[in-house]
Amino acid sequence: MFAVAAASPFDPVRRYVGDGSSASQETLDALRENLSPDGTFVEQWWSWLTSVLGGDLGQSLALRQPVSQVIAERVGWSLLLCAVAFVGSVLLGCALGVLAARREGGWLDRAVTSLSYTLQAAPPFWLALLAIWLFALQLDVLPAGGLTEAGESTVTAGSLLRHLALPAAVLTISQTPWFALYVRQGVGDALHEDPVRGARARGVSERTVLLGHALRSGLLPVLTLVGTRIPELITGALLVETVFSWPGIASATVRAATSTDFPLLAALTALSALAVLAGNLLADLLYGLADPRVDLNEM
């Protein structure tokens, strides 16, 4: 990140004062000298790295705030949106996957599979624009974006739910196909395994066979999907937050990238990387807890 920023042809000083600014070259040079760190590239990198490790993330050039303050103000809203969308996509995907696997090759299976592949090909920003057109412009039942109503500054529970509905629904729909297809495949394979056949031969009800045996076995591959979907969830949130003007981390990432705001972009990139690592660790732990064949002491 630091090397790419150092080699970038974009001028952060010009973005700092504004592209349309009439500042003289002497003013720009003086400002660049004040903002640019001294020393060689390695010395600059080491100074930046030690500052970050010491808790000083720098100053955001685009938002004119400390980077730590920008993240603290926005991370909660991003976590709320991603958490709601992730839980919703897992629950909806599992339900659709089980229904599709129950009658493999039936009309419901074909409908769920076709819909999942179609939604996989639909970009989240297109789904977001379509949702705004339908629910905000045509039906006028939900707001098109933001966090509060026009003219209001206080976030109430009712306002939050109304403004969260569309972005959370779009992000949920964009993530659901992966879970639906994985659960369908896993449960479908489990229904043909010997333990399930034995349960059916003993007269166990179909509901118990499906939910108590096949679903538990079929969910194991889904647990590994939890970690791999974290990057896609972050990418989807970036697009969805931008379209809906949601005041989260993702929208700040777009602002940092378009303004060549390196301190903010570097901190948000590192935060995203930590989220991916945490997601993969969570997937490994969940798999170890769910699969009795895995010895947690050897993980």
CSV table of N, CA, C and O in Angstrom, one decimal, residues 88-176:
chain,number,residue,atom,x,y,z
A,88,GLY,N,-29.1,-12.6,7.6
A,88,GLY,CA,-30.3,-12.8,6.7
A,88,GLY,C,-29.9,-13.7,5.6
A,88,GLY,O,-30.8,-14.5,5.2
A,89,SER,N,-28.8,-13.5,5.0
A,89,SER,CA,-28.4,-14.4,3.8
A,89,SER,C,-28.2,-15.8,4.2
A,89,SER,O,-28.5,-16.7,3.5
A,90,VAL,N,-27.6,-16.0,5.4
A,90,VAL,CA,-27.4,-17.4,5.9
A,90,VAL,C,-28.8,-18.1,6.1
A,90,VAL,O,-29.0,-19.2,5.7
A,91,LEU,N,-29.7,-17.4,6.8
A,91,LEU,CA,-31.0,-18.0,7.1
A,91,LEU,C,-31.8,-18.2,5.9
A,91,LEU,O,-32.3,-19.3,5.7
A,92,LEU,N,-31.8,-17.2,5.0
A,92,LEU,CA,-32.6,-17.4,3.8
A,92,LEU,C,-32.0,-18.4,2.8
A,92,LEU,O,-32.7,-19.2,2.2
A,93,GLY,N,-30.6,-18.4,2.7
A,93,GLY,CA,-30.0,-19.4,1.9
A,93,GLY,C,-30.1,-20.8,2.4
A,93,GLY,O,-30.4,-21.7,1.6
A,94,CYS,N,-30.1,-21.0,3.7
A,94,CYS,CA,-30.3,-22.3,4.2
A,94,CYS,C,-31.7,-22.8,4.0
A,94,CYS,O,-32.0,-24.0,3.6
A,95,ALA,N,-32.7,-21.9,4.2
A,95,ALA,CA,-34.1,-22.3,3.9
A,95,ALA,C,-34.3,-22.7,2.5
A,95,ALA,O,-35.0,-23.7,2.2
A,96,LEU,N,-33.8,-21.9,1.5
A,96,LEU,CA,-34.0,-22.1,0.1
A,96,LEU,C,-33.3,-23.4,-0.3
A,96,LEU,O,-33.8,-24.2,-1.1
A,97,GLY,N,-32.1,-23.6,0.3
A,97,GLY,CA,-31.3,-24.8,-0.1
A,97,GLY,C,-31.9,-26.1,0.4
A,97,GLY,O,-31.9,-27.1,-0.3
A,98,VAL,N,-32.5,-26.0,1.6
A,98,VAL,CA,-33.2,-27.2,2.1
A,98,VAL,C,-34.4,-27.5,1.3
A,98,VAL,O,-34.7,-28.7,0.9
A,99,LEU,N,-35.2,-26.5,0.9
A,99,LEU,CA,-36.4,-26.7,0.1
A,99,LEU,C,-36.0,-27.3,-1.3
A,99,LEU,O,-36.8,-28.1,-1.8
A,100,ALA,N,-34.9,-26.8,-1.8
A,100,ALA,CA,-34.5,-27.3,-3.1
A,100,ALA,C,-34.0,-28.7,-3.1
A,100,ALA,O,-34.3,-29.5,-4.0
A,101,ALA,N,-33.3,-29.0,-2.0
A,101,ALA,CA,-32.7,-30.4,-1.9
A,101,ALA,C,-33.8,-31.4,-1.6
A,101,ALA,O,-33.6,-32.6,-1.8
A,102,ARG,N,-34.9,-31.0,-1.0
A,102,ARG,CA,-35.9,-31.9,-0.5
A,102,ARG,C,-36.5,-32.7,-1.7
A,102,ARG,O,-36.8,-33.9,-1.6
A,103,ARG,N,-36.7,-32.0,-2.8
A,103,ARG,CA,-37.2,-32.7,-4.0
A,103,ARG,C,-36.3,-32.3,-5.2
A,103,ARG,O,-36.5,-31.5,-6.0
A,104,GLU,N,-35.2,-33.1,-5.2
A,104,GLU,CA,-34.1,-32.8,-6.2
A,104,GLU,C,-34.6,-33.0,-7.6
A,104,GLU,O,-35.2,-34.1,-7.9
A,105,GLY,N,-34.5,-32.0,-8.4
A,105,GLY,CA,-34.9,-32.1,-9.8
A,105,GLY,C,-36.4,-31.6,-10.0
A,105,GLY,O,-36.9,-31.5,-11.1
A,106,GLY,N,-37.1,-31.3,-8.9
A,106,GLY,CA,-38.4,-30.8,-9.0
A,106,GLY,C,-38.5,-29.4,-9.4
A,106,GLY,O,-37.5,-28.7,-9.6
A,107,TRP,N,-39.7,-28.8,-9.5
A,107,TRP,CA,-39.9,-27.5,-9.9
A,107,TRP,C,-39.3,-26.5,-9.0
A,107,TRP,O,-38.8,-25.4,-9.4
A,108,LEU,N,-39.4,-26.7,-7.7
A,108,LEU,CA,-38.9,-25.8,-6.7
A,108,LEU,C,-37.4,-25.8,-6.7
A,108,LEU,O,-36.7,-24.8,-6.6
A,109,ASP,N,-36.8,-27.0,-6.9
A,109,ASP,CA,-35.3,-27.1,-7.0
A,109,ASP,C,-34.8,-26.3,-8.3
A,109,ASP,O,-33.9,-25.5,-8.2
A,110,ARG,N,-35.5,-26.5,-9.4
A,110,ARG,CA,-35.1,-25.7,-10.6
A,110,ARG,C,-35.3,-24.2,-10.4
A,110,ARG,O,-34.5,-23.4,-10.9
A,111,ALA,N,-36.4,-23.8,-9.8
A,111,ALA,CA,-36.6,-22.4,-9.6
A,111,ALA,C,-35.6,-21.8,-8.7
A,111,ALA,O,-35.0,-20.7,-9.0
A,112,VAL,N,-35.2,-22.5,-7.5
A,112,VAL,CA,-34.2,-21.9,-6.6
A,112,VAL,C,-32.9,-21.9,-7.3
A,112,VAL,O,-32.1,-20.9,-7.2
A,113,THR,N,-32.5,-22.9,-8.0
A,113,THR,CA,-31.2,-22.9,-8.7
A,113,THR,C,-31.1,-21.9,-9.8
A,113,THR,O,-30.1,-21.1,-9.8
A,114,SER,N,-32.2,-21.7,-10.6
A,114,SER,CA,-32.1,-20.7,-11.6
A,114,SER,C,-32.1,-19.3,-11.0
A,114,SER,O,-31.3,-18.4,-11.5
A,115,LEU,N,-32.9,-19.1,-10.0
A,115,LEU,CA,-32.9,-17.8,-9.4
A,115,LEU,C,-31.5,-17.4,-8.7
A,115,LEU,O,-31.0,-16.3,-8.8
A,116,SER,N,-30.9,-18.5,-8.1
A,116,SER,CA,-29.6,-18.3,-7.5
A,116,SER,C,-28.5,-17.9,-8.5
A,116,SER,O,-27.7,-17.0,-8.3
A,117,TYR,N,-28.5,-18.6,-9.6
A,117,TYR,CA,-27.5,-18.3,-10.7
A,117,TYR,C,-27.8,-16.9,-11.3
A,117,TYR,O,-26.8,-16.2,-11.6
A,118,THR,N,-29.0,-16.5,-11.4
A,118,THR,CA,-29.3,-15.2,-11.9
A,118,THR,C,-28.9,-14.1,-11.0
A,118,THR,O,-28.3,-13.1,-11.4
A,119,LEU,N,-29.1,-14.3,-9.7
A,119,LEU,CA,-28.7,-13.3,-8.7
A,119,LEU,C,-27.2,-13.2,-8.6
A,119,LEU,O,-26.7,-12.1,-8.3
A,120,GLN,N,-26.5,-14.3,-8.8
A,120,GLN,CA,-25.1,-14.3,-8.7
A,120,GLN,C,-24.5,-13.4,-9.8
A,120,GLN,O,-23.5,-12.8,-9.6
A,121,ALA,N,-25.2,-13.4,-11.0
A,121,ALA,CA,-24.7,-12.5,-12.1
A,121,ALA,C,-25.1,-11.1,-12.0
A,121,ALA,O,-24.7,-10.3,-12.8
A,122,ALA,N,-26.0,-10.8,-11.0
A,122,ALA,CA,-26.5,-9.4,-10.9
A,122,ALA,C,-25.6,-8.6,-9.9
A,122,ALA,O,-25.4,-8.9,-8.8
A,123,PRO,N,-24.9,-7.5,-10.4
A,123,PRO,CA,-24.1,-6.7,-9.5
A,123,PRO,C,-24.9,-6.1,-8.4
A,123,PRO,O,-26.0,-5.7,-8.6
A,124,PRO,N,-24.3,-6.0,-7.2
A,124,PRO,CA,-25.1,-5.4,-6.1
A,124,PRO,C,-25.5,-3.9,-6.4
A,124,PRO,O,-26.6,-3.5,-5.9
A,125,PHE,N,-24.7,-3.2,-7.1
A,125,PHE,CA,-25.1,-1.8,-7.3
A,125,PHE,C,-26.4,-1.7,-8.3
A,125,PHE,O,-27.2,-0.8,-8.1
A,126,TRP,N,-26.5,-2.7,-9.2
A,126,TRP,CA,-27.7,-2.7,-10.0
A,126,TRP,C,-28.9,-3.1,-9.2
A,126,TRP,O,-30.0,-2.5,-9.4
A,127,LEU,N,-28.7,-4.1,-8.3
A,127,LEU,CA,-29.9,-4.4,-7.4
A,127,LEU,C,-30.3,-3.2,-6.6
A,127,LEU,O,-31.4,-3.0,-6.3
A,128,ALA,N,-29.3,-2.5,-6.1
A,128,ALA,CA,-29.6,-1.3,-5.3
A,128,ALA,C,-30.3,-0.3,-6.0
A,128,ALA,O,-31.3,0.3,-5.5
A,129,LEU,N,-29.9,0.0,-7.3
A,129,LEU,CA,-30.6,1.0,-8.1
A,129,LEU,C,-32.0,0.5,-8.4
A,129,LEU,O,-33.0,1.3,-8.4
A,130,LEU,N,-32.2,-0.8,-8.7
A,130,LEU,CA,-33.5,-1.3,-9.0
A,130,LEU,C,-34.4,-1.2,-7.7
A,130,LEU,O,-35.6,-0.9,-7.9
A,131,ALA,N,-33.9,-1.5,-6.5
A,131,ALA,CA,-34.6,-1.4,-5.3
A,131,ALA,C,-35.1,0.1,-5.1
A,131,ALA,O,-36.2,0.3,-4.6
A,132,ILE,N,-34.2,1.0,-5.3
A,132,ILE,CA,-34.5,2.4,-5.1
A,132,ILE,C,-35.7,2.8,-6.1
A,132,ILE,O,-36.6,3.5,-5.7
A,133,TRP,N,-35.5,2.4,-7.4
A,133,TRP,CA,-36.5,2.7,-8.4
A,133,TRP,C,-37.9,2.2,-8.0
A,133,TRP,O,-38.9,2.9,-8.1
A,134,LEU,N,-37.9,0.9,-7.5
A,134,LEU,CA,-39.2,0.3,-7.2
A,134,LEU,C,-39.8,0.8,-5.9
A,134,LEU,O,-41.0,1.2,-5.8
A,135,PHE,N,-39.0,0.7,-4.8
A,135,PHE,CA,-39.6,0.9,-3.4
A,135,PHE,C,-39.6,2.4,-3.0
A,135,PHE,O,-40.4,2.8,-2.2
A,136,ALA,N,-38.6,3.2,-3.6
A,136,ALA,CA,-38.6,4.6,-3.2
A,136,ALA,C,-39.3,5.5,-4.2
A,136,ALA,O,-40.0,6.4,-3.8
A,137,LEU,N,-39.1,5.2,-5.5
A,137,LEU,CA,-39.7,6.1,-6.5
A,137,LEU,C,-41.1,5.7,-6.9
A,137,LEU,O,-42.0,6.5,-7.0
A,138,GLN,N,-41.3,4.4,-7.2
A,138,GLN,CA,-42.5,4.0,-7.7
A,138,GLN,C,-43.6,3.8,-6.6
A,138,GLN,O,-44.7,4.3,-6.7
A,139,LEU,N,-43.2,3.0,-5.6
A,139,LEU,CA,-44.1,2.7,-4.5
A,139,LEU,C,-44.1,3.7,-3.4
A,139,LEU,O,-45.0,3.8,-2.6
A,140,ASP,N,-42.9,4.4,-3.2
A,140,ASP,CA,-42.8,5.4,-2.2
A,140,ASP,C,-43.1,4.9,-0.8
A,140,ASP,O,-43.8,5.5,0.0
A,141,VAL,N,-42.5,3.7,-0.5
A,141,VAL,CA,-42.8,3.1,0.8
A,141,VAL,C,-41.5,3.1,1.7
A,141,VAL,O,-41.6,2.9,2.9
A,142,LEU,N,-40.3,3.3,1.1
A,142,LEU,CA,-39.1,3.3,1.8
A,142,LEU,C,-38.2,4.4,1.3
A,142,LEU,O,-38.3,4.8,0.2
A,143,PRO,N,-37.4,5.0,2.2
A,143,PRO,CA,-36.5,6.0,1.8
A,143,PRO,C,-35.4,5.5,0.8
A,143,PRO,O,-35.0,4.4,0.9
A,144,ALA,N,-34.9,6.4,0.0
A,144,ALA,CA,-33.9,6.1,-1.0
A,144,ALA,C,-32.5,6.0,-0.5
A,144,ALA,O,-31.6,5.4,-1.1
A,145,GLY,N,-32.2,6.6,0.7
A,145,GLY,CA,-30.9,6.5,1.2
A,145,GLY,C,-30.8,7.3,2.5
A,145,GLY,O,-31.7,7.9,3.0
A,146,GLY,N,-29.5,7.4,2.9
A,146,GLY,CA,-29.2,8.2,4.1
A,146,GLY,C,-29.6,7.4,5.4
A,146,GLY,O,-29.8,6.2,5.4
A,147,LEU,N,-29.5,8.1,6.5
A,147,LEU,CA,-29.8,7.5,7.8
A,147,LEU,C,-31.0,8.1,8.5
A,147,LEU,O,-31.5,7.5,9.4
A,148,THR,N,-31.3,9.4,8.2
A,148,THR,CA,-32.4,10.1,8.8
A,148,THR,C,-33.3,10.7,7.8
A,148,THR,O,-32.9,10.8,6.6
A,149,GLU,N,-34.5,11.2,8.2
A,149,GLU,CA,-35.4,11.8,7.3
A,149,GLU,C,-34.8,13.2,7.0
A,149,GLU,O,-34.0,13.8,7.7
A,150,ALA,N,-35.3,13.8,5.9
A,150,ALA,CA,-34.8,15.2,5.5
A,150,ALA,C,-35.2,16.2,6.6
A,150,ALA,O,-36.3,16.2,7.1
A,151,GLY,N,-34.2,17.0,7.0
A,151,GLY,CA,-34.4,18.0,8.0
A,151,GLY,C,-34.2,17.5,9.4
A,151,GLY,O,-34.3,18.3,10.3
A,152,GLU,N,-34.0,16.2,9.6
A,152,GLU,CA,-33.8,15.7,10.9
A,152,GLU,C,-32.3,15.3,11.1
A,152,GLU,O,-31.6,14.9,10.2
A,153,SER,N,-31.8,15.4,12.3
A,153,SER,CA,-30.4,15.1,12.7
A,153,SER,C,-30.3,13.9,13.7
A,153,SER,O,-29.3,13.4,13.9
A,154,THR,N,-31.4,13.6,14.4
A,154,THR,CA,-31.4,12.6,15.4
A,154,THR,C,-31.9,11.3,14.8
A,154,THR,O,-32.9,11.2,14.1
A,155,VAL,N,-31.1,10.2,15.1
A,155,VAL,CA,-31.5,8.9,14.6
A,155,VAL,C,-32.4,8.2,15.6
A,155,VAL,O,-32.0,7.9,16.7
A,156,THR,N,-33.6,7.9,15.2
A,156,THR,CA,-34.5,7.2,16.0
A,156,THR,C,-34.6,5.7,15.6
A,156,THR,O,-34.1,5.4,14.5
A,157,ALA,N,-35.2,4.9,16.4
A,157,ALA,CA,-35.3,3.4,16.1
A,157,ALA,C,-36.1,3.2,14.8
A,157,ALA,O,-35.8,2.5,13.9
A,158,GLY,N,-37.3,4.0,14.7
A,158,GLY,CA,-38.1,3.8,13.6
A,158,GLY,C,-37.4,4.3,12.3
A,158,GLY,O,-37.5,3.7,11.2
A,159,SER,N,-36.7,5.4,12.4
A,159,SER,CA,-36.0,6.0,11.2
A,159,SER,C,-34.9,5.0,10.8
A,159,SER,O,-34.7,4.8,9.6
A,160,LEU,N,-34.2,4.4,11.8
A,160,LEU,CA,-33.1,3.5,11.5
A,160,LEU,C,-33.6,2.3,10.8
A,160,LEU,O,-33.0,1.8,9.8
A,161,LEU,N,-34.7,1.7,11.2
A,161,LEU,CA,-35.3,0.5,10.6
A,161,LEU,C,-35.7,0.8,9.1
A,161,LEU,O,-35.5,0.0,8.2
A,162,ARG,N,-36.3,2.0,8.9
A,162,ARG,CA,-36.8,2.3,7.6
A,162,ARG,C,-35.6,2.5,6.6
A,162,ARG,O,-35.7,2.1,5.5
A,163,HIS,N,-34.6,3.2,7.1
A,163,HIS,CA,-33.4,3.5,6.2
A,163,HIS,C,-32.5,2.3,6.1
A,163,HIS,O,-31.8,2.2,5.1
A,164,LEU,N,-32.6,1.3,7.0
A,164,LEU,CA,-31.7,0.1,7.0
A,164,LEU,C,-32.4,-0.9,6.1
A,164,LEU,O,-31.7,-1.8,5.5
A,165,ALA,N,-33.7,-0.9,5.9
A,165,ALA,CA,-34.4,-2.0,5.2
A,165,ALA,C,-33.9,-2.2,3.8
A,165,ALA,O,-33.5,-3.4,3.4
A,166,LEU,N,-33.8,-1.2,3.0
A,166,LEU,CA,-33.4,-1.4,1.6
A,166,LEU,C,-31.9,-1.8,1.4
A,166,LEU,O,-31.6,-2.8,0.7
A,167,PRO,N,-30.9,-1.1,2.0
A,167,PRO,CA,-29.6,-1.6,1.9
A,167,PRO,C,-29.3,-2.9,2.4
A,167,PRO,O,-28.6,-3.8,1.9
A,168,ALA,N,-29.9,-3.3,3.6
A,168,ALA,CA,-29.8,-4.6,4.2
A,168,ALA,C,-30.4,-5.7,3.3
A,168,ALA,O,-29.8,-6.8,3.1
A,169,ALA,N,-31.5,-5.4,2.7
A,169,ALA,CA,-32.2,-6.3,1.8
A,169,ALA,C,-31.4,-6.6,0.6
A,169,ALA,O,-31.2,-7.7,0.1
A,170,VAL,N,-30.9,-5.5,0.0
A,170,VAL,CA,-30.0,-5.7,-1.2
A,170,VAL,C,-28.8,-6.5,-0.9
A,170,VAL,O,-28.4,-7.4,-1.7
A,171,LEU,N,-28.1,-6.2,0.1
A,171,LEU,CA,-26.9,-6.9,0.5
A,171,LEU,C,-27.2,-8.3,0.8
A,171,LEU,O,-26.4,-9.2,0.5
A,172,THR,N,-28.3,-8.6,1.5
A,172,THR,CA,-28.7,-9.9,1.8
A,172,THR,C,-29.0,-10.7,0.5
A,172,THR,O,-28.5,-11.9,0.4
A,173,ILE,N,-29.7,-10.2,-0.4
A,173,ILE,CA,-30.0,-10.9,-1.7
A,173,ILE,C,-28.8,-11.1,-2.5
A,173,ILE,O,-28.6,-12.2,-3.1
A,174,SER,N,-27.8,-10.2,-2.4
A,174,SER,CA,-26.6,-10.4,-3.2
A,174,SER,C,-25.7,-11.6,-2.6
A,174,SER,O,-24.9,-12.2,-3.4
A,175,GLN,N,-25.9,-11.9,-1.3
A,175,GLN,CA,-25.1,-12.9,-0.7
A,175,GLN,C,-25.8,-14.3,-0.6
A,175,GLN,O,-25.2,-15.3,-0.4
A,176,THR,N,-27.1,-14.2,-0.7
A,176,THR,CA,-27.9,-15.5,-0.5
A,176,THR,C,-27.6,-16.6,-1.5
A,176,THR,O,-27.6,-17.7,-1.1
